[in-house]
């Protein structure tokens, strides 16, 4: 039997007098409880026993089996499942959970491989730093409780993504990092004081007893720095070596160990130089660089976490008699009516039924000014009612809301690593192998030339050539860019999209919902006979309320107070709606339908898009609706063209409409009446000619072209399938954000290249000097740490430049619909 006499083989907790035994990979190990035995044996059954070799720290104690069963059953409640699981357009589902007990990279590896073995689970992506897991699965083959149970059987707890879980995971990491940084900072200052006394004393004939005292004091303050503050470097190096890989933690840990061990030997011998101040500074500056990187990473996740925190927890459901009942927001279903008080969160996506009100959507859009919502307008979950209480009819709740979709997309982005960052890590790993080889060669050369200088020169080479700055260049720049974009309401779903966007040559816009508002509005009303404009509008709005057509919606919302009753309403697809109001038989639609004369549609002279209101006596009124350009559309197009991009407008709408919008925006290249297949064919033709195309859209019909483009960009108010197929989502629905994002992507790539070149120049310049013995270990430690700080601080400059100057004036040019 193989066992650890000090604790449980799985979690490290003390063993009971008669411990249970776990049988894993042909070996028997003592564990502390049945839960740990079940977790260990299941890990072995899945063929994942390598976890115990790769792990950096022991696993958490496995949850009790009865507790596991109860937790899995809790997730079986339909209300909770609806809140956590997001249905995807292809019929699959996705959920994001916080993982309690996630300790190291081996834990992430175990969860991805262990949970991924369940039938029906397509993908498991674990974000170790955020303690989250994203699971894509087929709900017809595997249920949410089975997935939660799989986590528990591995020894982890899957928890709903809520504020408490987010704060706990991030708080633990921040507190641990700050404590280590404080110990290293205090130790480095004290060690420098004692080292200064030694250096200055060398010129003033320092008493030998005092000199020895200062050497021992340096040892005393450096020891906790190395053992406690430097522990993450040793743990990281051990994990890499166990996995038979090289990374920057390997030379860092080796340098710390060599400097410390060499200095301890010299203290014990009472002769030679000691470098306690060097190793303390080395650890401190390395931790400072990692602390800044951690803060940038946390800020990059602030939008996602803030969105998760803003998910409403309770709602006031309205009954038919006007009474209210306090319920959980996850219990709401479509067609429920809820009362939202002033200053409270809208609990679900829905339609405003009460009087106009102002709504704060800053968390979703980044726009601090409250917007006015009128009766019939859409409200998003997580927005705040500012001035008067509102009544909302629920349309989407739980995981189907826009808020939940954005959280899911952000979590997906957080679980992916950009290709450019992965390439930097691979290059750093190759560089580490060369560093170790060079350090060994330096040691051998100095042992031949002057053995007394071999140790100092070898340590200097090892420290000064550590590729920390090079390895930090990509993640520091990308993480900062993601944080800045998140604060501006731009959600980068695929981090690689920044690199592709920076190199784009063409932008292909859809029209409706992208450059124009997704809804129509009433433009003007022409009346005939003695009918007044208000009377005509009241009649037309009453009829329009019986139809779901976008044109009918535009007319109905123009007169929200119209309450005329309509009898015998009949809708004819593609033609209009007819009904009786009082004694009059009315028709609202195109001229041929309204006048009961098919030839009148083209001959009446009202225009193909005119909406005619008529009765048996003839025409009562002609109503014209229009599209309106989105605010900032003209400025966005101008900024993109100024940046050297070719801008095109491709739409399925009629040529006159597309031509009007293209002319208003100054877009020379446009195409009309193009179906999704045609858009995709045109995209492929552009790419075949060497173009790098950015596609921007918001509808279901835009999904193929968004997925096929080099970069797909969707509006947050658009269809879910468009967002799923996209690489970037604009939460503000403002085209100007695209111009800003393009400029920031180019700045990010430029900063990344500057950082990498700086790191290479530094390494190539400093290594020969260190190998020749001109750089003492303390200066090598300072130089290497300073180079890492320069990279991180330079990355933090991203987003501080002036944003693209675009007009904020609403576009006055209208295009008739």
Coordinates of C-alpha atoms in Angstrom, one line a residue, residues 358-716:
X358 CA -36.0 57.1 -18.4
X359 CA -33.8 54.1 -18.1
X360 CA -30.1 53.7 -17.2
X361 CA -28.5 51.2 -19.5
X362 CA -24.9 52.2 -18.7
X363 CA -23.8 48.7 -17.7
X364 CA -25.0 47.2 -20.9
X365 CA -24.0 49.9 -23.3
X366 CA -21.4 52.0 -21.6
X367 CA -23.5 55.1 -22.1
X368 CA -23.9 57.1 -18.8
X369 CA -26.9 59.2 -19.9
X370 CA -30.3 57.6 -19.2
X371 CA -32.4 57.0 -22.3
X372 CA -36.1 57.7 -22.7
X373 CA -38.3 54.6 -23.3
X374 CA -41.8 55.0 -24.7
X375 CA -44.7 52.7 -24.5
X376 CA -44.0 49.6 -26.6
X377 CA -40.2 50.0 -26.4
X378 CA -38.0 47.1 -25.4
X379 CA -36.3 47.0 -22.0
X380 CA -33.3 44.8 -21.1
X381 CA -32.8 42.9 -17.9
X382 CA -30.2 44.6 -15.7
X383 CA -31.2 48.2 -16.7
X384 CA -32.4 50.6 -14.0
X385 CA -35.6 52.6 -14.0
X386 CA -34.6 56.2 -13.2
X387 CA -37.7 58.4 -12.7
X388 CA -41.2 56.7 -12.6
X389 CA -42.3 53.1 -11.8
X390 CA -42.8 51.0 -14.9
X391 CA -45.0 48.0 -15.9
X392 CA -43.1 45.5 -18.1
X393 CA -44.5 42.5 -20.0
X394 CA -41.9 39.7 -19.9
X395 CA -40.7 38.4 -23.3
X396 CA -37.5 36.6 -22.2
X397 CA -36.3 35.5 -18.8
X398 CA -33.4 33.7 -17.2
X399 CA -30.6 32.5 -19.6
X400 CA -32.5 33.8 -22.6
X401 CA -32.1 37.5 -21.8
X402 CA -29.6 39.8 -23.6
X403 CA -27.8 40.2 -20.3
X404 CA -27.3 36.5 -19.9
X405 CA -26.2 36.2 -23.6
X406 CA -23.5 38.8 -23.1
X407 CA -22.3 37.1 -19.9
X408 CA -22.1 33.8 -21.7
X409 CA -20.2 35.3 -24.6
X410 CA -17.8 37.0 -22.3
X411 CA -17.2 33.8 -20.3
X412 CA -16.5 32.0 -23.6
X413 CA -14.0 34.7 -24.5
X414 CA -12.3 34.4 -21.1
X415 CA -11.8 30.7 -21.6
X416 CA -9.8 31.2 -24.9
X417 CA -6.2 32.3 -25.3
X418 CA -5.3 34.4 -28.4
X419 CA -3.0 32.7 -30.9
X420 CA -0.5 35.5 -30.6
X421 CA -0.2 34.9 -26.9
X422 CA 0.2 31.2 -27.4
X423 CA 2.9 31.9 -30.0
X424 CA 4.7 34.1 -27.5
X425 CA 4.6 31.4 -24.9
X426 CA 6.1 28.9 -27.3
X427 CA 8.8 31.3 -28.3
X428 CA 9.6 31.9 -24.6
X429 CA 9.8 28.2 -24.0
X430 CA 12.4 27.8 -26.8
X431 CA 14.2 30.8 -25.4
X432 CA 14.3 29.2 -22.0
X433 CA 16.1 26.1 -23.4
X434 CA 18.7 28.4 -24.9
X435 CA 19.1 30.3 -21.7
X436 CA 19.8 27.2 -19.7
X437 CA 22.3 26.1 -22.3
X438 CA 24.0 29.5 -22.3
X439 CA 24.2 29.5 -18.5
X440 CA 25.8 26.0 -18.5
X441 CA 28.3 27.1 -21.1
X442 CA 29.1 30.3 -19.1
X443 CA 29.7 28.2 -16.0
X444 CA 32.0 25.8 -17.8
X445 CA 34.0 28.7 -19.5
X446 CA 34.6 30.5 -16.2
X447 CA 35.5 27.4 -14.4
X448 CA 38.4 27.1 -16.9
X449 CA 39.3 30.8 -16.9
X450 CA 38.6 31.9 -13.3
X451 CA 36.6 29.6 -11.1
X452 CA 36.1 32.3 -8.4
X453 CA 33.9 34.2 -10.9
X454 CA 32.0 31.3 -12.3
X455 CA 29.1 31.4 -9.9
X456 CA 28.4 35.2 -10.2
X457 CA 28.7 35.1 -14.0
X458 CA 26.4 32.1 -14.3
X459 CA 23.8 33.5 -12.0
X460 CA 23.9 36.9 -13.9
X461 CA 23.4 35.2 -17.2
X462 CA 20.5 33.1 -15.9
X463 CA 18.8 36.1 -14.4
X464 CA 19.4 38.7 -17.1
X465 CA 18.4 36.5 -19.9
X466 CA 15.1 35.2 -18.4
X467 CA 12.4 35.8 -21.0
X468 CA 9.8 37.2 -18.6
X469 CA 9.4 40.4 -20.5
X470 CA 9.0 38.6 -23.8
X471 CA 6.5 36.2 -22.4
X472 CA 4.5 39.0 -20.8
X473 CA 4.4 41.2 -24.0
X474 CA 1.4 39.5 -25.7
X475 CA -0.8 38.8 -22.7
X476 CA -0.2 42.2 -21.1
X477 CA -1.2 44.0 -24.3
X478 CA -4.2 41.8 -25.2
X479 CA -5.5 41.8 -21.6
X480 CA -5.3 45.6 -21.4
X481 CA -7.1 46.0 -24.8
X482 CA -9.9 43.7 -23.7
X483 CA -10.3 45.6 -20.5
X484 CA -10.5 49.0 -22.3
X485 CA -13.0 47.7 -24.9
X486 CA -15.1 46.1 -22.2
X487 CA -15.3 49.5 -20.4
X488 CA -16.4 51.0 -23.8
X489 CA -19.2 48.5 -24.2
X490 CA -17.4 46.3 -26.8
X491 CA -17.3 42.6 -26.0
X492 CA -14.5 40.6 -27.7
X493 CA -15.8 37.1 -28.0
X494 CA -12.7 35.7 -29.7
X495 CA -9.4 37.4 -28.6
X496 CA -7.8 36.5 -31.9
X497 CA -10.2 39.0 -33.5
X498 CA -8.1 41.9 -32.4
X499 CA -5.2 40.8 -34.5
X500 CA -7.5 40.1 -37.5
X501 CA -9.2 43.5 -37.1
X502 CA -6.0 45.4 -37.0
X503 CA -5.0 43.9 -40.4
X504 CA -8.5 44.3 -42.1
X505 CA -8.8 45.9 -45.5
X506 CA -12.6 45.9 -46.1
X507 CA -15.7 46.4 -44.0
X508 CA -19.0 45.0 -45.2
X509 CA -22.1 46.4 -43.5
X510 CA -25.6 45.1 -43.5
X511 CA -28.2 47.9 -43.6
X512 CA -31.2 47.4 -41.4
X513 CA -30.4 47.3 -37.7
X514 CA -26.7 48.0 -38.3
X515 CA -26.4 51.4 -40.0
X516 CA -30.1 52.1 -39.6
X517 CA -32.4 51.7 -36.6
X518 CA -34.0 48.2 -36.5
X519 CA -37.5 49.7 -36.4
X520 CA -39.4 52.0 -38.7
X521 CA -41.0 55.3 -37.7
X522 CA -43.9 57.3 -39.0
X523 CA -42.7 60.1 -41.3
X524 CA -45.7 62.0 -42.5
X525 CA -49.5 61.7 -43.0
X526 CA -51.5 63.0 -46.0
X527 CA -55.3 63.3 -45.4
X528 CA -58.1 63.5 -47.9
X529 CA -61.6 65.0 -47.5
X530 CA -62.7 66.4 -44.2
X531 CA -60.8 63.9 -42.1
X532 CA -58.2 65.5 -39.7
X533 CA -54.7 64.2 -39.3
X534 CA -55.4 63.1 -35.7
X535 CA -58.6 61.3 -36.6
X536 CA -56.9 59.5 -39.5
X537 CA -54.0 58.5 -37.2
X538 CA -56.4 57.2 -34.5
X539 CA -58.2 55.0 -37.0
X540 CA -54.9 53.7 -38.6
X541 CA -53.3 53.0 -35.2
X542 CA -56.3 51.0 -34.0
X543 CA -56.1 48.8 -37.1
X544 CA -52.3 48.6 -36.9
X545 CA -52.5 47.2 -33.4
X546 CA -54.1 44.0 -34.7
X547 CA -51.0 43.2 -36.8
X548 CA -47.4 42.3 -35.9
X549 CA -45.9 43.7 -39.1
X550 CA -43.0 46.2 -38.6
X551 CA -44.9 48.9 -40.6
X552 CA -48.0 48.4 -38.5
X553 CA -45.9 48.6 -35.3
X554 CA -44.5 52.0 -36.5
X555 CA -48.0 53.4 -37.0
X556 CA -49.4 51.9 -33.8
X557 CA -46.6 53.4 -31.6
X558 CA -47.2 56.8 -33.2
X559 CA -50.5 57.0 -31.3
X560 CA -49.9 55.1 -28.1
X561 CA -53.1 56.4 -26.5
X562 CA -55.5 55.2 -29.2
X563 CA -58.2 52.9 -27.8
X564 CA -60.7 52.6 -30.6
X565 CA -62.2 49.1 -30.6
X566 CA -61.7 47.1 -33.8
X567 CA -64.2 44.3 -34.7
X568 CA -63.7 41.5 -37.3
X569 CA -60.0 42.3 -37.8
X570 CA -58.5 40.2 -40.6
X571 CA -54.8 40.3 -41.7
X572 CA -53.8 39.4 -45.2
X573 CA -50.1 38.6 -45.4
X574 CA -48.1 41.0 -47.5
X575 CA -51.1 43.2 -48.1
X576 CA -52.6 44.8 -45.0
X577 CA -55.2 44.6 -42.3
X578 CA -59.0 45.1 -42.5
X579 CA -61.6 45.6 -39.7
X580 CA -64.7 47.4 -38.6
X581 CA -64.6 50.5 -36.3
X582 CA -68.1 51.6 -35.4
X583 CA -70.1 51.5 -38.6
X584 CA -67.1 51.9 -41.0
X585 CA -65.3 49.1 -42.8
X586 CA -61.7 50.1 -43.0
X587 CA -58.6 48.8 -44.7
X588 CA -55.0 49.6 -44.0
X589 CA -52.2 48.5 -46.3
X590 CA -50.8 49.0 -49.8
X591 CA -53.0 50.8 -52.3
X592 CA -54.2 47.7 -54.1
X593 CA -55.5 46.1 -50.9
X594 CA -56.9 49.3 -49.3
X595 CA -58.8 50.3 -52.5
X596 CA -59.8 46.7 -53.5
X597 CA -58.1 47.3 -56.9
X598 CA -55.0 45.3 -57.6
X599 CA -54.0 47.8 -60.3
X600 CA -54.0 50.7 -57.9
X601 CA -50.8 49.6 -56.2
X602 CA -48.8 50.9 -59.1
X603 CA -51.1 53.4 -60.7
X604 CA -52.3 55.4 -57.7
X605 CA -49.1 57.4 -57.5
X606 CA -48.7 57.1 -53.7
X607 CA -45.4 55.2 -54.0
X608 CA -44.7 51.5 -53.6
X609 CA -44.0 52.0 -49.9
X610 CA -47.1 54.1 -49.0
X611 CA -49.6 52.8 -46.5
X612 CA -53.1 53.7 -47.5
X613 CA -56.1 54.0 -45.1
X614 CA -59.4 53.6 -46.9
X615 CA -63.1 52.8 -46.5
X616 CA -65.8 52.0 -48.9
X617 CA -66.0 55.6 -49.9
X618 CA -62.3 55.8 -50.9
X619 CA -59.0 57.0 -49.5
X620 CA -59.0 58.5 -46.1
X621 CA -55.2 59.1 -45.6
X622 CA -51.8 58.0 -46.9
X623 CA -49.1 57.3 -44.3
X624 CA -45.4 57.3 -45.1
X625 CA -42.9 55.4 -42.9
X626 CA -39.1 55.7 -43.0
X627 CA -35.9 54.3 -41.8
X628 CA -33.6 56.4 -39.6
X629 CA -29.8 56.3 -39.6
X630 CA -28.2 55.2 -36.4
X631 CA -26.6 58.0 -34.5
X632 CA -23.0 58.1 -35.5
X633 CA -23.3 56.0 -38.6
X634 CA -22.0 58.7 -40.9
X635 CA -19.1 59.5 -38.6
X636 CA -18.2 55.8 -38.3
X637 CA -18.1 55.3 -42.0
X638 CA -16.0 58.4 -42.5
X639 CA -13.5 57.3 -39.7
X640 CA -13.2 53.8 -41.2
X641 CA -12.5 55.2 -44.7
X642 CA -10.0 57.7 -43.2
X643 CA -8.2 54.6 -41.6
X644 CA -7.7 53.2 -45.1
X645 CA -10.6 50.6 -45.1
X646 CA -12.9 50.0 -48.1
X647 CA -16.5 50.3 -46.9
X648 CA -19.4 48.5 -48.7
X649 CA -23.1 48.2 -48.0
X650 CA -24.7 44.8 -48.8
X651 CA -28.5 44.4 -48.1
X652 CA -31.4 42.2 -49.1
X653 CA -33.6 45.3 -49.3
X654 CA -34.9 47.0 -52.5
X655 CA -32.4 49.1 -54.5
X656 CA -34.0 52.5 -53.9
X657 CA -33.7 52.0 -50.1
X658 CA -30.2 50.8 -50.2
X659 CA -29.1 53.5 -52.6
X660 CA -30.6 56.2 -50.3
X661 CA -28.7 55.0 -47.3
X662 CA -25.5 54.5 -49.2
X663 CA -25.8 58.0 -50.6
X664 CA -26.5 59.5 -47.2
X665 CA -23.4 57.8 -45.8
X666 CA -21.1 58.4 -48.7
X667 CA -20.6 54.7 -49.5
X668 CA -19.8 54.2 -53.2
X669 CA -19.9 50.4 -53.2
X670 CA -23.3 48.9 -52.4
X671 CA -25.5 46.0 -53.5
X672 CA -29.2 45.5 -53.0
X673 CA -31.5 42.5 -53.0
X674 CA -28.7 40.1 -51.9
X675 CA -29.7 37.0 -50.1
X676 CA -27.5 35.3 -47.4
X677 CA -26.0 33.0 -50.0
X678 CA -25.2 36.0 -52.2
X679 CA -23.5 37.9 -49.4
X680 CA -21.4 34.9 -48.6
X681 CA -20.4 34.4 -52.2
X682 CA -19.4 38.1 -52.5
X683 CA -17.4 37.7 -49.2
X684 CA -15.6 34.7 -50.6
X685 CA -14.8 36.6 -53.8
X686 CA -13.2 39.4 -51.8
X687 CA -11.2 37.1 -49.7
X688 CA -10.0 35.2 -52.7
X689 CA -8.6 38.5 -54.0
X690 CA -6.5 38.8 -50.8
X691 CA -8.9 41.1 -48.9
X692 CA -9.3 40.7 -45.1
X693 CA -13.0 41.4 -44.5
X694 CA -14.9 42.6 -41.5
X695 CA -18.6 41.8 -41.6
X696 CA -21.1 43.8 -39.5
X697 CA -24.7 42.6 -39.0
X698 CA -27.5 41.9 -36.6
X699 CA -30.0 39.5 -38.1
X700 CA -30.5 35.8 -38.5
X701 CA -29.7 36.2 -42.2
X702 CA -26.4 37.8 -41.3
X703 CA -25.1 34.7 -39.4
X704 CA -23.5 32.9 -42.3
X705 CA -21.5 35.9 -43.5
X706 CA -20.5 36.8 -39.9
X707 CA -19.1 33.3 -39.4
X708 CA -17.3 33.3 -42.8
X709 CA -15.6 36.7 -42.4
X710 CA -12.2 37.3 -41.0
X711 CA -13.9 39.3 -38.2
X712 CA -17.6 39.1 -37.6
X713 CA -19.2 41.9 -35.6
X714 CA -22.8 41.8 -34.3
X715 CA -25.1 44.3 -32.5
X716 CA -26.1 43.3 -29.0

